[in-house]
Coordinates of C-alpha atoms in Angstrom, one line a residue:
X1 CA 122.2 82.0 120.5
X2 CA 122.7 82.7 121.1
X3 CA 115.5 73.6 116.0
X4 CA 104.2 63.1 113.6
X5 CA 101.7 62.5 112.6
X6 CA 102.6 65.5 110.4
X7 CA 103.5 68.0 113.1
X8 CA 104.7 71.4 111.9
X9 CA 104.7 72.9 108.4
X10 CA 104.9 76.5 107.1
X11 CA 107.1 78.6 105.4
X12 CA 107.8 81.3 107.9
X13 CA 107.9 81.5 111.6
X14 CA 107.0 78.7 113.9
X15 CA 103.9 76.8 112.5
X16 CA 102.0 73.7 112.5
X17 CA 100.3 72.2 109.4
X18 CA 98.1 69.4 110.5
X19 CA 98.2 66.3 112.6
X20 CA 97.7 65.2 116.1
X21 CA 94.5 67.0 116.1
X22 CA 96.0 70.4 115.3
X23 CA 95.2 73.0 112.8
X24 CA 96.7 76.4 113.4
X25 CA 97.9 78.9 110.7
X26 CA 99.9 82.0 110.8
X27 CA 99.9 85.1 108.8
X28 CA 99.9 84.8 104.9
X29 CA 103.2 84.5 103.4
X30 CA 102.3 87.3 101.3
X31 CA 103.2 89.7 104.2
X32 CA 106.7 89.0 103.6
X33 CA 108.2 91.9 101.6
X34 CA 111.6 93.4 100.5
X35 CA 112.5 96.4 102.8
X36 CA 112.3 99.4 100.6
X37 CA 112.8 102.9 102.2
X38 CA 114.8 106.1 101.8
X39 CA 116.3 108.3 104.7
X40 CA 117.2 111.7 104.4
X41 CA 118.8 112.3 107.6
X42 CA 120.8 109.7 109.9
X43 CA 118.7 108.1 112.6
X44 CA 121.4 109.1 115.1
X45 CA 125.1 109.7 115.5
X46 CA 125.7 106.7 117.6
X47 CA 123.3 103.7 117.9
X48 CA 123.5 101.0 120.6
X49 CA 122.6 97.4 119.5
X50 CA 121.8 95.4 122.6
X51 CA 122.5 91.5 122.0
X52 CA 120.9 89.2 124.6
X53 CA 123.4 86.5 123.9
X54 CA 127.0 85.7 124.0
X55 CA 129.4 86.8 121.2
X56 CA 129.9 84.2 118.5
X57 CA 126.0 83.0 118.1
X58 CA 123.3 83.7 115.8
X59 CA 121.9 86.9 117.7
X60 CA 125.5 88.2 117.8
X61 CA 125.7 87.6 114.0
X62 CA 122.5 89.3 113.4
X63 CA 123.1 92.4 115.6
X64 CA 126.8 92.9 114.4
X65 CA 125.7 92.5 110.6
X66 CA 122.9 94.8 111.1
X67 CA 125.1 97.4 112.9
X68 CA 127.5 97.3 110.0
X69 CA 124.7 97.9 107.4
X70 CA 123.0 100.8 109.5
X71 CA 126.7 102.4 109.4
X72 CA 127.1 101.6 105.8
X73 CA 123.7 102.8 104.7
X74 CA 124.3 106.2 106.4
X75 CA 121.6 105.6 109.2
X76 CA 124.3 106.2 111.7
X77 CA 128.0 107.0 112.0
X78 CA 128.9 104.5 114.9
X79 CA 127.3 101.4 116.7
X80 CA 128.2 100.2 120.2
X81 CA 127.2 96.7 120.6
X82 CA 126.3 95.3 124.1
X83 CA 126.2 91.4 124.8
X84 CA 124.6 89.8 127.8
X85 CA 123.7 86.1 127.3
X86 CA 121.7 83.6 129.3
X87 CA 118.3 81.7 129.6
X88 CA 117.2 82.3 125.8
X89 CA 117.9 85.9 125.9
X90 CA 115.7 86.7 128.9
X91 CA 118.5 87.8 131.1
X92 CA 119.4 90.4 128.4
X93 CA 115.8 91.3 128.3
X94 CA 115.7 92.2 131.9
X95 CA 118.7 94.4 131.7
X96 CA 117.3 96.0 128.6
X97 CA 114.2 96.9 130.0
X98 CA 115.6 98.2 133.3
X99 CA 118.4 100.4 131.4
X100 CA 116.9 101.3 128.1
X101 CA 113.1 101.4 128.1
X102 CA 113.2 105.0 127.4
X103 CA 116.2 105.1 125.2
X104 CA 115.5 105.9 121.5
X105 CA 118.9 105.1 120.1
X106 CA 119.2 101.5 121.7
X107 CA 117.9 98.7 119.6
X108 CA 117.2 95.0 121.0
X109 CA 117.9 91.9 118.8
X110 CA 115.3 89.2 119.4
X111 CA 113.6 86.2 117.9
X112 CA 111.4 83.1 118.4
X113 CA 114.1 81.5 120.7
X114 CA 113.0 84.4 123.4
X115 CA 109.4 83.3 123.2
X116 CA 110.1 79.8 124.2
X117 CA 112.5 80.7 127.0
X118 CA 109.9 83.2 128.3
X119 CA 107.2 80.5 127.9
X120 CA 109.2 78.1 130.0
X121 CA 109.4 80.4 133.0
X122 CA 106.2 80.4 135.2
X123 CA 106.8 84.1 136.3
X124 CA 109.3 85.7 134.2
X125 CA 110.5 89.3 135.8
X126 CA 109.9 90.8 132.2
X127 CA 108.1 89.6 129.2
X128 CA 107.2 90.8 125.6
X129 CA 104.8 93.4 127.1
X130 CA 107.7 95.3 128.5
X131 CA 109.1 96.1 124.9
X132 CA 107.9 97.0 121.5
X133 CA 108.2 95.1 118.3
X134 CA 109.9 97.0 115.3
X135 CA 110.4 94.6 112.5
X136 CA 111.2 90.8 111.6
X137 CA 114.3 90.7 109.6
X138 CA 114.6 87.2 108.2
X139 CA 114.2 83.4 108.5
X140 CA 116.9 81.0 109.1
X141 CA 116.3 77.4 108.3
X142 CA 117.9 74.8 110.8
X143 CA 120.1 72.1 110.0
X144 CA 120.5 68.9 111.7
X145 CA 124.2 67.7 111.9
X146 CA 126.3 64.9 113.3
X147 CA 130.1 64.8 113.8
X148 CA 132.1 63.9 110.8
X149 CA 132.9 60.4 111.8
X150 CA 129.3 59.6 113.2
X151 CA 127.8 56.2 112.5
X152 CA 124.6 58.3 112.0
X153 CA 124.6 58.7 108.1
X154 CA 120.9 59.8 107.3
X155 CA 118.0 61.4 108.8
X156 CA 116.5 57.9 108.6
X157 CA 119.3 56.5 110.8
X158 CA 118.3 59.3 113.5
X159 CA 114.9 58.9 113.4
X160 CA 115.1 55.1 114.1
X161 CA 117.5 56.1 117.0
X162 CA 114.9 58.7 118.3
X163 CA 112.4 56.0 117.9
X164 CA 114.1 53.2 119.6
X165 CA 116.6 55.1 121.9
X166 CA 115.0 58.3 122.7
X167 CA 116.8 59.0 125.9
X168 CA 119.9 57.6 124.8
X169 CA 120.2 59.8 121.8
X170 CA 121.3 63.2 123.0
X171 CA 120.5 66.2 120.7
X172 CA 122.5 69.5 121.4
X173 CA 121.0 72.9 120.3
X174 CA 120.1 76.4 121.5
X175 CA 118.4 77.4 124.6
X176 CA 115.9 75.4 126.3
X177 CA 112.3 76.0 124.8
X178 CA 113.7 77.9 121.7
X179 CA 113.3 76.5 118.0
X180 CA 116.1 74.2 118.1
X181 CA 114.4 72.5 121.3
X182 CA 110.9 72.6 119.8
X183 CA 112.1 71.1 116.5
X184 CA 114.1 68.3 118.3
X185 CA 110.7 67.6 120.1
X186 CA 109.0 67.4 117.0
X187 CA 111.4 65.0 115.5
X188 CA 110.9 62.6 118.3
X189 CA 107.4 62.7 117.8
X190 CA 107.3 62.0 114.3
X191 CA 109.6 59.4 114.7
X192 CA 106.9 57.9 117.0
X193 CA 109.5 58.1 120.0
X194 CA 108.4 59.2 123.3
X195 CA 108.7 63.0 123.5
X196 CA 108.9 63.0 127.4
X197 CA 112.2 61.0 127.0
X198 CA 113.8 63.6 124.7
X199 CA 117.4 64.2 125.8
X200 CA 117.9 67.7 124.8
X201 CA 121.2 69.5 125.7
X202 CA 120.7 73.5 125.6
X203 CA 123.9 75.7 124.9
X204 CA 124.4 79.3 124.6
X205 CA 125.7 79.2 121.4
X206 CA 126.9 77.2 118.2
X207 CA 130.6 76.8 119.2
X208 CA 129.5 74.9 122.3
X209 CA 127.1 72.5 120.2
X210 CA 130.0 71.8 118.0
X211 CA 132.0 70.9 120.8
X212 CA 129.3 68.7 122.0
X213 CA 129.3 66.7 118.9
X214 CA 132.9 66.5 118.2
X215 CA 133.2 65.0 121.9
X216 CA 130.6 62.7 121.5
X217 CA 128.4 63.9 124.5
X218 CA 125.5 64.6 121.7
X219 CA 124.7 62.5 118.8
X220 CA 123.1 65.1 116.8
X221 CA 123.0 69.0 116.6
X222 CA 120.6 71.7 115.7
X223 CA 121.2 75.3 114.7
X224 CA 121.2 77.5 111.7
X225 CA 123.4 77.3 108.6
X226 CA 125.8 80.0 109.6
X227 CA 126.6 78.6 112.9
X228 CA 127.7 75.2 111.4
X229 CA 129.1 76.3 108.0
X230 CA 132.8 76.4 108.6
X231 CA 132.7 73.2 110.5
X232 CA 130.8 71.4 107.7
X233 CA 133.2 72.7 105.2
X234 CA 136.3 71.2 107.3
X235 CA 134.6 67.9 107.8
X236 CA 134.2 68.3 111.3
X237 CA 130.6 68.1 111.1
X238 CA 128.0 66.6 108.5
X239 CA 124.8 67.9 107.8
X240 CA 122.1 65.3 107.3
X241 CA 118.9 67.4 107.0
X242 CA 117.5 70.9 106.8
X243 CA 114.2 72.0 108.1
X244 CA 112.7 73.4 104.9
X245 CA 110.0 72.2 102.7
X246 CA 112.6 71.1 100.1
X247 CA 116.2 70.4 99.8
X248 CA 118.6 73.6 100.5
X249 CA 122.2 73.9 100.3
X250 CA 122.6 70.7 98.8
X251 CA 121.2 69.1 102.0
X252 CA 118.2 67.1 101.9
X253 CA 115.0 67.9 103.7
X254 CA 114.1 66.5 106.9
X255 CA 110.7 65.5 105.4
X256 CA 112.2 63.6 102.7
X257 CA 113.1 60.8 105.2
X258 CA 109.6 60.5 106.5
X259 CA 109.8 62.8 109.3
X260 CA 107.4 65.3 108.4
X261 CA 108.5 68.2 110.3
X262 CA 109.2 72.0 108.6
X263 CA 110.3 75.2 110.7
X264 CA 112.1 78.3 110.3
X265 CA 113.9 80.4 112.9
X266 CA 113.2 84.2 112.7
X267 CA 115.3 87.2 113.9
X268 CA 113.8 90.6 114.9
X269 CA 114.5 94.0 116.1
X270 CA 112.4 95.4 119.1
X271 CA 112.7 98.9 121.2
X272 CA 111.9 100.3 124.6
X273 CA 108.4 100.2 125.8
X274 CA 108.4 104.2 126.3
X275 CA 109.9 104.9 122.8
X276 CA 107.2 107.4 121.2
X277 CA 105.5 106.1 118.0
X278 CA 107.0 108.8 115.6
X279 CA 110.5 107.7 116.8
X280 CA 109.5 103.9 116.1
X281 CA 108.6 104.9 112.7
X282 CA 112.2 106.8 111.9
X283 CA 113.6 103.5 113.3
X284 CA 111.4 101.4 110.9
X285 CA 112.5 103.7 107.8
X286 CA 116.1 103.3 108.9
X287 CA 115.9 99.4 109.3
X288 CA 114.3 99.1 106.0
X289 CA 117.0 101.5 104.5
X290 CA 119.6 99.4 106.0
X291 CA 118.3 96.0 104.9
X292 CA 118.0 97.1 101.4
X293 CA 122.1 98.0 101.4
X294 CA 124.5 95.8 99.7
X295 CA 126.0 95.0 103.2
X296 CA 122.9 93.5 104.3
X297 CA 122.2 91.8 101.0
X298 CA 125.4 90.1 101.0
X299 CA 125.2 88.7 104.4
X300 CA 121.7 87.3 103.5
X301 CA 123.4 85.3 100.8
X302 CA 126.5 84.3 102.6
X303 CA 124.4 83.1 105.7
X304 CA 121.7 81.6 103.5
X305 CA 119.2 84.0 105.6
X306 CA 115.8 84.3 103.7
X307 CA 114.4 87.7 103.8
X308 CA 111.2 87.8 105.9
X309 CA 110.8 91.8 106.5
X310 CA 107.7 92.4 108.2
X311 CA 107.5 95.9 110.3
X312 CA 105.1 97.8 112.7
X313 CA 101.7 96.6 113.5
X314 CA 101.9 93.6 111.1
X315 CA 104.9 92.1 112.9
X316 CA 103.1 92.9 116.4
X317 CA 100.4 90.8 115.2
X318 CA 102.8 87.9 114.0
X319 CA 104.3 88.0 117.5
X320 CA 101.1 87.6 119.4
X321 CA 100.1 84.3 117.1
X322 CA 104.0 83.3 117.4
X323 CA 103.8 83.7 121.2
X324 CA 100.5 81.5 121.5
X325 CA 101.9 79.0 119.0
X326 CA 105.3 78.5 120.9
X327 CA 103.3 78.0 124.2
X328 CA 101.1 75.4 122.7
X329 CA 103.9 73.5 121.3
X330 CA 105.9 73.5 124.6
X331 CA 102.9 72.1 125.9
X332 CA 102.0 69.4 123.3
X333 CA 105.8 68.4 123.2
X334 CA 105.9 67.9 126.9
X335 CA 108.5 70.6 127.2
X336 CA 107.4 71.7 130.5
X337 CA 107.9 75.1 132.1
X338 CA 110.7 75.7 134.8
X339 CA 109.9 76.8 138.2

């Protein structure tokens, strides 16, 4: 919504470093650049941002922050937001493809979660071939959290539970097949538990994940920093690990506890399949201009997002590799496709 024998590791996107007979790498980190562009005329008087998730989650936050930056940077005078959640963004994707494939003024928020949701469907009505990638925006490292009064004090405690009581250790997170789900499966594997016994509870947004933790329905939760920040500050939740290579936000890295898993969630913007190339280039320029604006830069800092600007053909190539990697991970972690 909107997280082994050394299984995953890489600075950006979904990746696998080594172990379990795997050796897959993604485009070089040098492809991550700061957006720099100038526009001489507004992209449109009014833009729409289609958010295939419920209000309040990570994709919603991304879309509305981007909309504010587009307005403040002069790329548009007004933004209309459309929310439609369900099935990891695939319900909204279907609506977007049907209603906005020819619309040069309606952007679609997306990310790695959508790749996982599509991979879990044996015959999705629409998929990535029905849209066009515009740009990757940022990476968002995942937090592992527990209720403030939980007996699980560290990632080592959680790893022990996942090893000895896999099925009795429910983990709450975003949509089935998304990065939260894959990260949870990776934790089970590196803890030497049974991936097929993973008790994963998918929710459409961070609010529901917090409720599951506070009510005791879940032992641990996985999502981005921005979705848990307020509840951590209030003491309702306690962060015990972050999915980065090293400690961040004053929180130890998961791998410091012998659980060698590293991932980053990425978020992106797409457009309709029938939008012409010259218009796509105008959109990319407007996005770069908006992301360089102070409105966006402040949001990056406040939400602990890591800039990962990657536009155009480079992003399209990245998406192809991410899609293949996601499908492989769902198979290896026994997160089987739904009917």
